[in-house]
CSV table of C-alpha atoms in Angstrom, one decimal:
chain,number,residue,atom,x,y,z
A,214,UNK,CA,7.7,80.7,163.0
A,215,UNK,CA,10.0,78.4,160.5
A,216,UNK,CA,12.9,79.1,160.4
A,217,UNK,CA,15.2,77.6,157.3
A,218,UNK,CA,19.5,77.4,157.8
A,219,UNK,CA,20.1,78.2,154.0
A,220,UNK,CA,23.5,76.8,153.7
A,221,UNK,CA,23.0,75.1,151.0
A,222,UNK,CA,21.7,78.4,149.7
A,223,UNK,CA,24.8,80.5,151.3
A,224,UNK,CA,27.0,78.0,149.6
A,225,UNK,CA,25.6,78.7,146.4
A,226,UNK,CA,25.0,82.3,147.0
A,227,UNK,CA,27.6,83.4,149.2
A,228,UNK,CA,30.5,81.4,147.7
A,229,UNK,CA,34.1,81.7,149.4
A,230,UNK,CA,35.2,83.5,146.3
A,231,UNK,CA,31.9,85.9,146.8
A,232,UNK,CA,33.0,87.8,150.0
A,233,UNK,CA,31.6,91.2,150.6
A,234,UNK,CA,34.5,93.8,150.0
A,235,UNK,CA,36.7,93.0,153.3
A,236,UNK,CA,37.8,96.2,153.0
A,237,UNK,CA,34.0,98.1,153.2
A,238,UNK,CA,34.6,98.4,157.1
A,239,UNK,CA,37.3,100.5,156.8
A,240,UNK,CA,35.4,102.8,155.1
A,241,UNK,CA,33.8,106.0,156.3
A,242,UNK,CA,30.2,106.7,155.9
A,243,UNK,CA,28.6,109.2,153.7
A,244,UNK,CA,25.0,110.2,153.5
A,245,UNK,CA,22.7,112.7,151.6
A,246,UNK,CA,19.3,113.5,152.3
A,247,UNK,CA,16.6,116.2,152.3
A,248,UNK,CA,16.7,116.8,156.0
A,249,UNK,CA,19.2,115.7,158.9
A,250,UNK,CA,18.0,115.9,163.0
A,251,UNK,CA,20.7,115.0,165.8
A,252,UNK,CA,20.1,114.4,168.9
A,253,UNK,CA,22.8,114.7,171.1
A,254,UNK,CA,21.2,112.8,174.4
A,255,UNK,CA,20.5,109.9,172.6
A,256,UNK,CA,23.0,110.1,170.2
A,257,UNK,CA,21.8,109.5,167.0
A,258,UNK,CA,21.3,111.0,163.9
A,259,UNK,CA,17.7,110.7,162.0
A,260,UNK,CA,18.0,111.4,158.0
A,261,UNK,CA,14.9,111.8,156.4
A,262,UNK,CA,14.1,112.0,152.6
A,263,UNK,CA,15.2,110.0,149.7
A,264,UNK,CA,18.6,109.2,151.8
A,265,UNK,CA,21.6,107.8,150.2
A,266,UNK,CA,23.8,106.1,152.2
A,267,UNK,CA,27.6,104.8,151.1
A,268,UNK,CA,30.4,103.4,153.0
A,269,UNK,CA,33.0,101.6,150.5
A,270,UNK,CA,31.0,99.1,148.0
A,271,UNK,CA,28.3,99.3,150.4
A,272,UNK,CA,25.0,101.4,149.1
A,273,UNK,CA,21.6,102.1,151.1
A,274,UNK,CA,18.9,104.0,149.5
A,275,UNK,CA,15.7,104.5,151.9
A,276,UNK,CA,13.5,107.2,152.9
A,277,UNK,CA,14.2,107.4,156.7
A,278,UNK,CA,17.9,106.7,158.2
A,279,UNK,CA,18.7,106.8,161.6
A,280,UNK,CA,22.2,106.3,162.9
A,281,UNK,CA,23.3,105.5,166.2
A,282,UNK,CA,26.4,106.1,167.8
A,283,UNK,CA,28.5,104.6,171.0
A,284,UNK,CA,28.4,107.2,173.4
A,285,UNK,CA,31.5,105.9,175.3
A,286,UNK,CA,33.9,106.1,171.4
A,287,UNK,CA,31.7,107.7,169.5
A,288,UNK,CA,31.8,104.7,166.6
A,289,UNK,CA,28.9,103.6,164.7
A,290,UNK,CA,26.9,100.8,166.6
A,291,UNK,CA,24.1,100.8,163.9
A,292,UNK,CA,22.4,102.0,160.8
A,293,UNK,CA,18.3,101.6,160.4
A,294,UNK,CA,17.0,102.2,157.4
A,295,UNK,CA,13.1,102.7,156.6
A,296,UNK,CA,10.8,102.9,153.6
A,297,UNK,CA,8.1,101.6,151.2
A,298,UNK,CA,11.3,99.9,149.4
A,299,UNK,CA,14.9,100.3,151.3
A,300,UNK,CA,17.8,98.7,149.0
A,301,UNK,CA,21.2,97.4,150.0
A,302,UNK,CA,23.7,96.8,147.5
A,303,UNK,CA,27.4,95.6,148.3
A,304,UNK,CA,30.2,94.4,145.7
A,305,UNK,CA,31.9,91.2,146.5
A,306,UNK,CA,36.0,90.7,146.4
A,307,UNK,CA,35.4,88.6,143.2
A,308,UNK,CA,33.1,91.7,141.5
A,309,UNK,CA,29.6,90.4,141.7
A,310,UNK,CA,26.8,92.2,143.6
A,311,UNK,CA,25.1,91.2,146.1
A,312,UNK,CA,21.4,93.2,146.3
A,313,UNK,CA,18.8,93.3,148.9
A,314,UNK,CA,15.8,94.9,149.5
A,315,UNK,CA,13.1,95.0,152.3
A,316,UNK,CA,10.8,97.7,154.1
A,317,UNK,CA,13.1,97.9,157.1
A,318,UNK,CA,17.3,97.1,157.6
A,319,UNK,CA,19.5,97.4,160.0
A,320,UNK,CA,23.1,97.3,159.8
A,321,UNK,CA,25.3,96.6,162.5
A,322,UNK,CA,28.7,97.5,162.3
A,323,UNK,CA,29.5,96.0,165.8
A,324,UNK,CA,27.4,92.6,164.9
A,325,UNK,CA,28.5,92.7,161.3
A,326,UNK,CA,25.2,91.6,160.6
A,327,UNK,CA,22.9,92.9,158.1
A,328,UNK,CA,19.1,92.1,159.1
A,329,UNK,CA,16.0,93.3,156.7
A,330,UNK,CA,12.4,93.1,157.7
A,331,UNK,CA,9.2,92.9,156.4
A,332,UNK,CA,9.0,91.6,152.3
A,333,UNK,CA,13.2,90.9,152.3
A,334,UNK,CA,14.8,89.8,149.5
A,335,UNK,CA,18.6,89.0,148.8
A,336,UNK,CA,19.8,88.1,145.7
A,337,UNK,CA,23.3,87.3,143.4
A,338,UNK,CA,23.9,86.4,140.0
A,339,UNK,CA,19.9,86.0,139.4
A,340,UNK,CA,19.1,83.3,142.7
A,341,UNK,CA,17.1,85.1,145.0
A,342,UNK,CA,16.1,84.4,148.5
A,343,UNK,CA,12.6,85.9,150.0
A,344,UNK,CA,10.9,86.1,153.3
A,345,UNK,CA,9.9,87.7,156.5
A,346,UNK,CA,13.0,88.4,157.8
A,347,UNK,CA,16.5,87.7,156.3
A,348,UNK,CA,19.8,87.7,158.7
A,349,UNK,CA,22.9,87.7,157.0
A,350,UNK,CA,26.3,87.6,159.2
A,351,UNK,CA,28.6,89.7,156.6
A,352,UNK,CA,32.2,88.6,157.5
A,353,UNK,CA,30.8,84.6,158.1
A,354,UNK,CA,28.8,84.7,155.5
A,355,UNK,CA,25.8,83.2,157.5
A,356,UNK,CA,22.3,84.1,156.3
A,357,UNK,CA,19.0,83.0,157.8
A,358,UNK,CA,16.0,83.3,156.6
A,359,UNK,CA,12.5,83.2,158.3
A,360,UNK,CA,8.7,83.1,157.8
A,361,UNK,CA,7.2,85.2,160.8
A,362,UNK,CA,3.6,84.0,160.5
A,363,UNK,CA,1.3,80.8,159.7
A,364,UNK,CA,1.1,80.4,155.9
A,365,UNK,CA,4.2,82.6,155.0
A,366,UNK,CA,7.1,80.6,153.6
A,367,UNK,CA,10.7,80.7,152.5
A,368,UNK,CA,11.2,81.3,148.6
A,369,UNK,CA,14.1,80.4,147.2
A,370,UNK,CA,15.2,80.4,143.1
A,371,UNK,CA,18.5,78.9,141.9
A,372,UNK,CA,19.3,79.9,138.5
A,373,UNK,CA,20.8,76.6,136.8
A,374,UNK,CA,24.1,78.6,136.0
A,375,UNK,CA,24.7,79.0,139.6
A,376,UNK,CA,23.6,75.8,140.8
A,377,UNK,CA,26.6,74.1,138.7
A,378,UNK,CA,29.0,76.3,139.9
């Protein structure tokens, strides 16, 4: 497996002035979809079809959500997301977007960590990062991307605009 520390990329990317909205935490979630299962035991919540997720600046589109609670307080401990395309989209404090897209995400609120699987991409302001697996710590702004097998690599494109910034 390689493994690549972007922070050349995050510095470019993920600038100090490009925080995700520090106040998208603080948020409560909404979500919309075709069907909704609980299951009280296990304490999550499975969404299924075209699901639309929003907390704050923070939008999730996918076609199978499942939510899992802390049984002890009842917060949030995670959001997976499935689908032939699942998309992530966040506003930063400075008003840019920050987009991603993979075939599996999973947010966790405890972690603050935002990990997509299988085909990931993030991008902002037109540089784009692709590979296996992308790990981005939200409040550090810490991203990590990864190639899980022989012959798959890292892609990374820097648009000239945000390379002299």
């Amino acid at each position: 497996m390689k493994l690549s520390h972007l922070s050349l990329i995050t510095c470019l990317l993920l600038s100090s002035q490009a925080l995700a909205l520090s106040s998208d935490q603080d948020q409560p979630v909404y979500i919309d979809s075709d069907s909704q299962q609980l299951d009280m035991k296990s304490n999550k919540v499975t969404f299924q079809g075209d699901v639309k997720l929003k907390q704050g600046s923070i939008n999730i589109n996918a076609a199978k959500v499942v939510v899992t609670r802390n049984p002890k307080n009842g917060s949030i401990q995670s959001i997976d997301a499935f689908g032939n395309l699942v998309t992530f989209s966040q506003l930063t404090d400075d008003g840019k977007t920050l987009y991603g897209e993979a075939k599996e995400m999973q947010y966790s609120l405890a972690k603050d960590q935002l990990t997509m699987k299988k085909s990931a991409m993030l991008s902002q302001d037109d540089s784009t990062i692709r590979g296996s697996q992308i790990r981005y710590k939200i409040s550090q702004q810490k991203l990590i991307a990864d190639s899980q097998s022989k012959g798959d690599r890292v892609t990374t494109v820097l648009q000239p605009q945000a390379a002299q910034e």
